[in-house]
């Protein structure tokens, strides 16, 4: 009789399998890392506007999200790059390529730390700008240009904002910085077209001639999809 009473007071037995499933789900929720989302494209396609809007929208829906941009002109290496881009100094072409790469590598500890804390990072330009721009110069192969960035944290999603250089030029004057002219940008665009063929990377091409709002909605939905897929996957290594 006593034994029966006690049995009735016990909670319904839970199978070990259910315990495992619940524990896994809880740990997945606790450990899910942030996604590394990169925006790429030639100048004037709206990368900066869209990166900012994306971070705001993710935060508004309760996600942890932060913005990064390359080159990061605030570091010592970034200042050398900035002065080069502003035509205030000259640097040998290989040297400046390596500086752009070093400017990413110097942020890698921070990038990994943030992703592991569950923060989604939205990055305005990354290694693909590095390759597309330098290989638009004479005597630089795509392959050589990729080498210094081999092993960087691999983006979970790369949004390629596609726009013809003619359309880009219609959006107003290019600035006065180095590389800001239509013939160079056309070569850069062709290089991007080679890079996006790489099926080992999650490239999504987006028609950047759409309105800011339409573009934003598309970018946000691709990002949310990527954030879901990240789950417990470790951070990958680019071009490895
Ligand atoms: P913005 O700051 O307006 O994005 O212009 N670039 C960028 C390179 O040549 N190599 C790189 O690795 C990167 C990240 C693209 C920065 C300019 O610098 C070019 C345009
Ligand atoms: Mg620019």
mmCIF file of C-alpha atoms and ligand atoms in Angstrom:
data_model
loop_
_atom_site.group_PDB
_atom_site.id
_atom_site.type_symbol
_atom_site.label_atom_id
_atom_site.label_comp_id
_atom_site.label_asym_id
_atom_site.label_seq_id
_atom_site.Cartn_x
_atom_site.Cartn_y
_atom_site.Cartn_z
ATOM 1 C CA UNK A 1 0.000 0.000 0.000
ATOM 2 C CA UNK A 2 2.741 2.454 1.076
ATOM 3 C CA UNK A 3 4.798 1.470 -1.874
ATOM 4 C CA UNK A 4 1.887 2.168 -4.223
ATOM 5 C CA UNK A 5 1.287 5.651 -2.754
ATOM 6 C CA UNK A 6 4.922 6.548 -3.292
ATOM 7 C CA UNK A 7 4.824 5.277 -6.843
ATOM 8 C CA UNK A 8 1.848 7.524 -7.560
ATOM 9 C CA UNK A 9 3.698 10.581 -6.251
ATOM 10 C CA UNK A 10 6.651 10.040 -8.572
ATOM 11 C CA UNK A 11 6.670 12.003 -11.803
ATOM 12 C CA UNK A 12 5.994 10.060 -14.986
ATOM 13 C CA UNK A 13 9.101 8.091 -15.940
ATOM 14 C CA UNK A 14 11.181 9.785 -18.635
ATOM 15 C CA UNK A 15 13.082 7.598 -21.060
ATOM 16 C CA UNK A 16 16.857 8.126 -21.263
ATOM 17 C CA UNK A 17 16.409 8.959 -24.951
ATOM 18 C CA UNK A 18 14.119 11.895 -24.143
ATOM 19 C CA UNK A 19 16.594 13.103 -21.516
ATOM 20 C CA UNK A 20 19.363 13.064 -24.125
ATOM 21 C CA UNK A 21 17.281 14.935 -26.706
ATOM 22 C CA UNK A 22 16.241 17.626 -24.219
ATOM 23 C CA UNK A 23 19.791 18.039 -22.908
ATOM 24 C CA UNK A 24 21.150 18.372 -26.448
ATOM 25 C CA UNK A 25 18.568 21.002 -27.367
ATOM 26 C CA UNK A 26 19.331 22.985 -24.219
ATOM 27 C CA UNK A 27 23.053 22.867 -24.828
ATOM 28 C CA UNK A 28 22.587 23.774 -28.506
ATOM 29 C CA UNK A 29 20.614 26.833 -27.460
ATOM 30 C CA UNK A 30 23.205 27.816 -24.887
ATOM 31 C CA UNK A 31 26.232 27.295 -27.168
ATOM 32 C CA UNK A 32 24.983 28.377 -30.553
ATOM 33 C CA UNK A 33 27.635 30.608 -32.027
ATOM 34 C CA UNK A 34 26.972 33.720 -34.056
ATOM 35 C CA UNK A 35 27.115 33.676 -37.853
ATOM 36 C CA UNK A 36 29.824 35.379 -39.890
ATOM 37 C CA UNK A 37 28.012 37.274 -42.641
ATOM 38 C CA UNK A 38 29.952 39.190 -45.290
ATOM 39 C CA UNK A 39 28.714 41.764 -47.795
ATOM 40 C CA UNK A 40 30.704 42.135 -51.001
ATOM 41 C CA UNK A 41 30.389 43.947 -54.318
ATOM 42 C CA UNK A 42 31.885 46.818 -56.306
ATOM 43 C CA UNK A 43 31.631 50.388 -55.007
ATOM 44 C CA UNK A 44 28.208 52.048 -54.755
ATOM 45 C CA UNK A 45 26.167 48.849 -54.524
ATOM 46 C CA UNK A 46 24.894 49.716 -51.033
ATOM 47 C CA UNK A 47 27.069 47.449 -48.869
ATOM 48 C CA UNK A 48 27.572 49.985 -46.094
ATOM 49 C CA UNK A 49 23.897 51.040 -45.978
ATOM 50 C CA UNK A 50 22.738 47.426 -45.988
ATOM 51 C CA UNK A 51 25.265 46.231 -43.377
ATOM 52 C CA UNK A 52 24.119 48.928 -40.965
ATOM 53 C CA UNK A 53 20.426 48.210 -41.578
ATOM 54 C CA UNK A 54 21.004 44.495 -41.137
ATOM 55 C CA UNK A 55 22.686 44.927 -37.754
ATOM 56 C CA UNK A 56 19.881 47.229 -36.571
ATOM 57 C CA UNK A 57 17.196 44.791 -37.732
ATOM 58 C CA UNK A 58 18.883 41.780 -36.110
ATOM 59 C CA UNK A 59 19.212 43.648 -32.826
ATOM 60 C CA UNK A 60 15.582 44.765 -33.017
ATOM 61 C CA UNK A 61 14.540 41.109 -33.309
ATOM 62 C CA UNK A 62 16.500 40.232 -30.196
ATOM 63 C CA UNK A 63 19.686 38.819 -31.723
ATOM 64 C CA UNK A 64 23.206 39.727 -30.717
ATOM 65 C CA UNK A 65 24.789 41.413 -33.733
ATOM 66 C CA UNK A 66 27.699 43.723 -34.466
ATOM 67 C CA UNK A 67 29.152 45.486 -37.477
ATOM 68 C CA UNK A 68 32.723 45.192 -38.729
ATOM 69 C CA UNK A 69 34.269 46.700 -41.831
ATOM 70 C CA UNK A 70 37.440 46.173 -43.795
ATOM 71 C CA UNK A 71 39.703 47.944 -44.175
ATOM 72 C CA UNK A 72 39.473 48.847 -40.501
ATOM 73 C CA UNK A 73 41.126 52.242 -40.778
ATOM 74 C CA UNK A 74 41.398 52.734 -37.007
ATOM 75 C CA UNK A 75 44.389 50.456 -36.377
ATOM 76 C CA UNK A 76 48.054 51.260 -37.153
ATOM 77 C CA UNK A 77 47.951 49.042 -40.239
ATOM 78 C CA UNK A 78 44.579 50.574 -41.122
ATOM 79 C CA UNK A 79 46.062 54.067 -41.042
ATOM 80 C CA UNK A 80 48.756 53.057 -43.548
ATOM 81 C CA UNK A 81 46.029 51.630 -45.794
ATOM 82 C CA UNK A 82 43.841 54.706 -45.421
ATOM 83 C CA UNK A 83 46.642 57.055 -46.391
ATOM 84 C CA UNK A 84 47.336 54.859 -49.447
ATOM 85 C CA UNK A 85 43.661 54.867 -50.480
ATOM 86 C CA UNK A 86 43.501 58.645 -50.075
ATOM 87 C CA UNK A 87 46.532 58.949 -52.395
ATOM 88 C CA UNK A 88 48.529 60.564 -49.599
ATOM 89 C CA UNK A 89 51.162 57.866 -49.798
ATOM 90 C CA UNK A 90 52.357 55.223 -52.221
ATOM 91 C CA UNK A 91 52.911 51.604 -51.352
ATOM 92 C CA UNK A 92 54.246 48.822 -53.527
ATOM 93 C CA UNK A 93 51.314 46.705 -54.844
ATOM 94 C CA UNK A 94 52.243 43.397 -53.150
ATOM 95 C CA UNK A 95 52.968 45.220 -49.916
ATOM 96 C CA UNK A 96 49.594 46.927 -49.747
ATOM 97 C CA UNK A 97 47.857 43.629 -50.567
ATOM 98 C CA UNK A 98 49.589 42.022 -47.583
ATOM 99 C CA UNK A 99 48.676 44.982 -45.377
ATOM 100 C CA UNK A 100 44.977 44.605 -46.272
ATOM 101 C CA UNK A 101 45.257 40.933 -45.306
ATOM 102 C CA UNK A 102 47.154 41.728 -42.081
ATOM 103 C CA UNK A 103 44.391 44.215 -41.260
ATOM 104 C CA UNK A 104 41.970 41.253 -41.246
ATOM 105 C CA UNK A 105 44.286 38.879 -39.390
ATOM 106 C CA UNK A 106 44.744 41.399 -36.594
ATOM 107 C CA UNK A 107 40.974 41.175 -35.928
ATOM 108 C CA UNK A 108 40.788 37.351 -35.978
ATOM 109 C CA UNK A 109 41.025 36.816 -32.189
ATOM 110 C CA UNK A 110 38.207 39.328 -31.711
ATOM 111 C CA UNK A 111 36.106 37.802 -34.518
ATOM 112 C CA UNK A 112 36.407 34.304 -33.010
ATOM 113 C CA UNK A 113 35.662 35.531 -29.513
ATOM 114 C CA UNK A 114 32.515 37.365 -30.620
ATOM 115 C CA UNK A 115 31.219 34.473 -32.736
ATOM 116 C CA UNK A 116 31.752 32.088 -29.832
ATOM 117 C CA UNK A 117 29.842 34.469 -27.559
ATOM 118 C CA UNK A 118 26.857 34.057 -29.896
ATOM 119 C CA UNK A 119 27.292 37.423 -31.609
ATOM 120 C CA UNK A 120 26.487 37.481 -35.318
ATOM 121 C CA UNK A 121 29.049 39.592 -37.177
ATOM 122 C CA UNK A 122 28.036 41.546 -40.246
ATOM 123 C CA UNK A 123 31.162 42.421 -42.208
ATOM 124 C CA UNK A 124 31.330 45.185 -44.823
ATOM 125 C CA UNK A 125 34.000 43.740 -47.229
ATOM 126 C CA UNK A 126 36.379 40.868 -46.429
ATOM 127 C CA UNK A 127 39.066 38.806 -48.187
ATOM 128 C CA UNK A 128 37.031 38.768 -51.437
ATOM 129 C CA UNK A 129 37.529 42.527 -51.816
ATOM 130 C CA UNK A 130 41.210 41.915 -51.232
ATOM 131 C CA UNK A 131 41.409 39.403 -54.075
ATOM 132 C CA UNK A 132 39.019 41.168 -56.479
ATOM 133 C CA UNK A 133 40.786 44.536 -56.163
ATOM 134 C CA UNK A 134 44.448 43.467 -56.209
ATOM 135 C CA UNK A 135 43.933 40.985 -59.033
ATOM 136 C CA UNK A 136 42.481 43.846 -61.098
ATOM 137 C CA UNK A 137 46.063 45.159 -61.227
ATOM 138 C CA UNK A 138 48.530 43.982 -63.893
ATOM 139 C CA UNK A 139 50.348 40.700 -63.199
ATOM 140 C CA UNK A 140 48.399 39.572 -60.120
ATOM 141 C CA UNK A 141 46.743 36.152 -60.307
ATOM 142 C CA UNK A 142 43.642 35.307 -58.288
ATOM 143 C CA UNK A 143 45.568 32.423 -56.794
ATOM 144 C CA UNK A 144 48.472 34.536 -55.509
ATOM 145 C CA UNK A 145 46.037 37.090 -54.126
ATOM 146 C CA UNK A 146 44.132 34.455 -52.120
ATOM 147 C CA UNK A 147 47.152 33.032 -50.279
ATOM 148 C CA UNK A 148 47.589 35.544 -47.412
ATOM 149 C CA UNK A 149 43.922 35.098 -46.406
ATOM 150 C CA UNK A 150 43.947 31.282 -46.439
ATOM 151 C CA UNK A 151 42.773 30.121 -43.000
ATOM 152 C CA UNK A 152 40.832 33.248 -41.995
ATOM 153 C CA UNK A 153 37.478 32.518 -40.305
ATOM 154 C CA UNK A 154 35.231 31.268 -43.113
ATOM 155 C CA UNK A 155 32.053 33.272 -43.657
ATOM 156 C CA UNK A 156 28.828 31.345 -43.123
ATOM 157 C CA UNK A 157 27.207 33.540 -45.769
ATOM 158 C CA UNK A 158 28.565 35.908 -48.411
ATOM 159 C CA UNK A 159 26.044 38.280 -49.922
ATOM 160 C CA UNK A 160 27.195 39.507 -53.307
ATOM 161 C CA UNK A 161 25.485 42.762 -54.191
ATOM 162 C CA UNK A 162 25.397 42.649 -57.956
ATOM 163 C CA UNK A 163 25.149 45.817 -60.023
ATOM 164 C CA UNK A 164 26.603 46.707 -63.418
ATOM 165 C CA UNK A 165 29.384 49.297 -63.223
ATOM 166 C CA UNK A 166 27.198 51.491 -65.474
ATOM 167 C CA UNK A 167 24.365 51.419 -62.912
ATOM 168 C CA UNK A 168 26.854 51.955 -60.086
ATOM 169 C CA UNK A 169 28.288 55.016 -61.842
ATOM 170 C CA UNK A 170 24.749 56.462 -62.255
ATOM 171 C CA UNK A 171 24.422 56.570 -58.473
ATOM 172 C CA UNK A 172 26.610 59.664 -58.381
ATOM 173 C CA UNK A 173 30.271 60.432 -58.714
ATOM 174 C CA UNK A 174 32.816 58.006 -57.422
ATOM 175 C CA UNK A 175 34.906 59.541 -54.673
ATOM 176 C CA UNK A 176 38.492 60.635 -55.046
ATOM 177 C CA UNK A 177 40.088 57.555 -53.580
ATOM 178 C CA UNK A 178 42.337 55.137 -55.372
ATOM 179 C CA UNK A 179 40.421 52.469 -57.376
ATOM 180 C CA UNK A 180 37.349 54.708 -57.689
ATOM 181 C CA UNK A 181 36.988 54.753 -61.466
ATOM 182 C CA UNK A 182 34.764 52.789 -63.836
ATOM 183 C CA UNK A 183 37.461 50.932 -65.790
ATOM 184 C CA UNK A 184 39.108 49.568 -62.619
ATOM 185 C CA UNK A 185 35.707 48.717 -61.098
ATOM 186 C CA UNK A 186 34.808 46.756 -64.243
ATOM 187 C CA UNK A 187 37.887 44.549 -63.769
ATOM 188 C CA UNK A 188 37.019 44.135 -60.088
ATOM 189 C CA UNK A 189 33.503 43.002 -61.054
ATOM 190 C CA UNK A 190 34.907 40.369 -63.439
ATOM 191 C CA UNK A 191 37.141 39.068 -60.630
ATOM 192 C CA UNK A 192 34.160 38.777 -58.298
ATOM 193 C CA UNK A 193 32.434 36.722 -61.003
ATOM 194 C CA UNK A 194 35.304 34.223 -60.809
ATOM 195 C CA UNK A 195 35.220 34.147 -57.008
ATOM 196 C CA UNK A 196 31.485 33.485 -56.744
ATOM 197 C CA UNK A 197 31.897 30.262 -58.755
ATOM 198 C CA UNK A 198 33.511 28.700 -55.667
ATOM 199 C CA UNK A 199 30.942 26.152 -54.476
ATOM 200 C CA UNK A 200 32.750 25.541 -51.183
ATOM 201 C CA UNK A 201 31.442 28.929 -50.048
ATOM 202 C CA UNK A 202 27.869 29.999 -49.371
ATOM 203 C CA UNK A 203 27.548 32.813 -51.923
ATOM 204 C CA UNK A 204 24.156 34.417 -52.471
ATOM 205 C CA UNK A 205 23.929 36.862 -55.355
ATOM 206 C CA UNK A 206 21.490 39.692 -54.838
ATOM 207 C CA UNK A 207 20.220 42.148 -57.434
ATOM 208 C CA UNK A 208 21.412 45.452 -55.972
ATOM 209 C CA UNK A 209 19.308 47.527 -58.384
ATOM 210 C CA UNK A 210 16.291 46.852 -56.127
ATOM 211 C CA UNK A 211 15.054 49.402 -53.585
ATOM 212 C CA UNK A 212 16.856 49.719 -50.239
ATOM 213 C CA UNK A 213 13.843 48.173 -48.527
ATOM 214 C CA UNK A 214 13.510 45.191 -50.867
ATOM 215 C CA UNK A 215 17.235 44.551 -50.683
ATOM 216 C CA UNK A 216 17.150 44.741 -46.910
ATOM 217 C CA UNK A 217 14.331 42.198 -46.631
ATOM 218 C CA UNK A 218 16.127 39.761 -48.909
ATOM 219 C CA UNK A 219 19.430 40.176 -47.027
ATOM 220 C CA UNK A 220 17.736 39.745 -43.666
ATOM 221 C CA UNK A 221 16.013 36.548 -44.692
ATOM 222 C CA UNK A 222 19.235 34.991 -46.083
ATOM 223 C CA UNK A 223 20.982 35.979 -42.852
ATOM 224 C CA UNK A 224 18.333 34.449 -40.591
ATOM 225 C CA UNK A 225 18.557 31.238 -42.619
ATOM 226 C CA UNK A 226 22.350 31.188 -42.189
ATOM 227 C CA UNK A 227 22.016 31.861 -38.447
ATOM 228 C CA UNK A 228 19.760 28.808 -38.143
ATOM 229 C CA UNK A 229 22.179 26.616 -40.077
ATOM 230 C CA UNK A 230 25.192 27.587 -37.982
ATOM 231 C CA UNK A 231 23.881 25.499 -35.044
ATOM 232 C CA UNK A 232 26.883 23.932 -33.342
ATOM 233 C CA UNK A 233 29.121 23.933 -36.394
ATOM 234 C CA UNK A 234 32.666 25.016 -35.575
ATOM 235 C CA UNK A 235 34.023 28.142 -37.266
ATOM 236 C CA UNK A 236 35.459 27.092 -40.636
ATOM 237 C CA UNK A 237 38.725 28.096 -42.327
ATOM 238 C CA UNK A 238 38.623 30.074 -45.562
ATOM 239 C CA UNK A 239 40.102 28.531 -48.732
ATOM 240 C CA UNK A 240 41.476 25.502 -46.867
HETATM 241 P P1 LIG B 1 35.678 51.500 -48.570
HETATM 242 O O1 LIG B 1 36.309 51.852 -47.257
HETATM 243 O O2 LIG B 1 34.849 52.581 -49.178
HETATM 244 O O3 LIG B 1 34.967 50.172 -48.526
HETATM 245 O O4 LIG B 1 36.880 51.372 -49.614
HETATM 246 N N1 LIG B 1 40.064 47.090 -50.710
HETATM 247 C C1 LIG B 1 39.389 46.677 -49.600
HETATM 248 C C2 LIG B 1 41.170 46.408 -51.183
HETATM 249 O O5 LIG B 1 41.784 46.798 -52.175
HETATM 250 N N2 LIG B 1 41.579 45.287 -50.504
HETATM 251 C C3 LIG B 1 40.932 44.827 -49.397
HETATM 252 O O6 LIG B 1 41.340 43.804 -48.821
HETATM 253 C C4 LIG B 1 39.770 45.543 -48.924
HETATM 254 C C5 LIG B 1 39.053 45.078 -47.718
HETATM 255 C C6 LIG B 1 38.212 48.338 -51.850
HETATM 256 C C7 LIG B 1 37.973 50.613 -49.386
HETATM 257 C C8 LIG B 1 38.694 50.363 -50.700
HETATM 258 O O7 LIG B 1 39.725 49.394 -50.454
HETATM 259 C C9 LIG B 1 39.643 48.321 -51.381
HETATM 260 C C10 LIG B 1 37.811 49.779 -51.780
HETATM 261 MG MG1 LIG B 2 34.237 53.223 -51.122
#
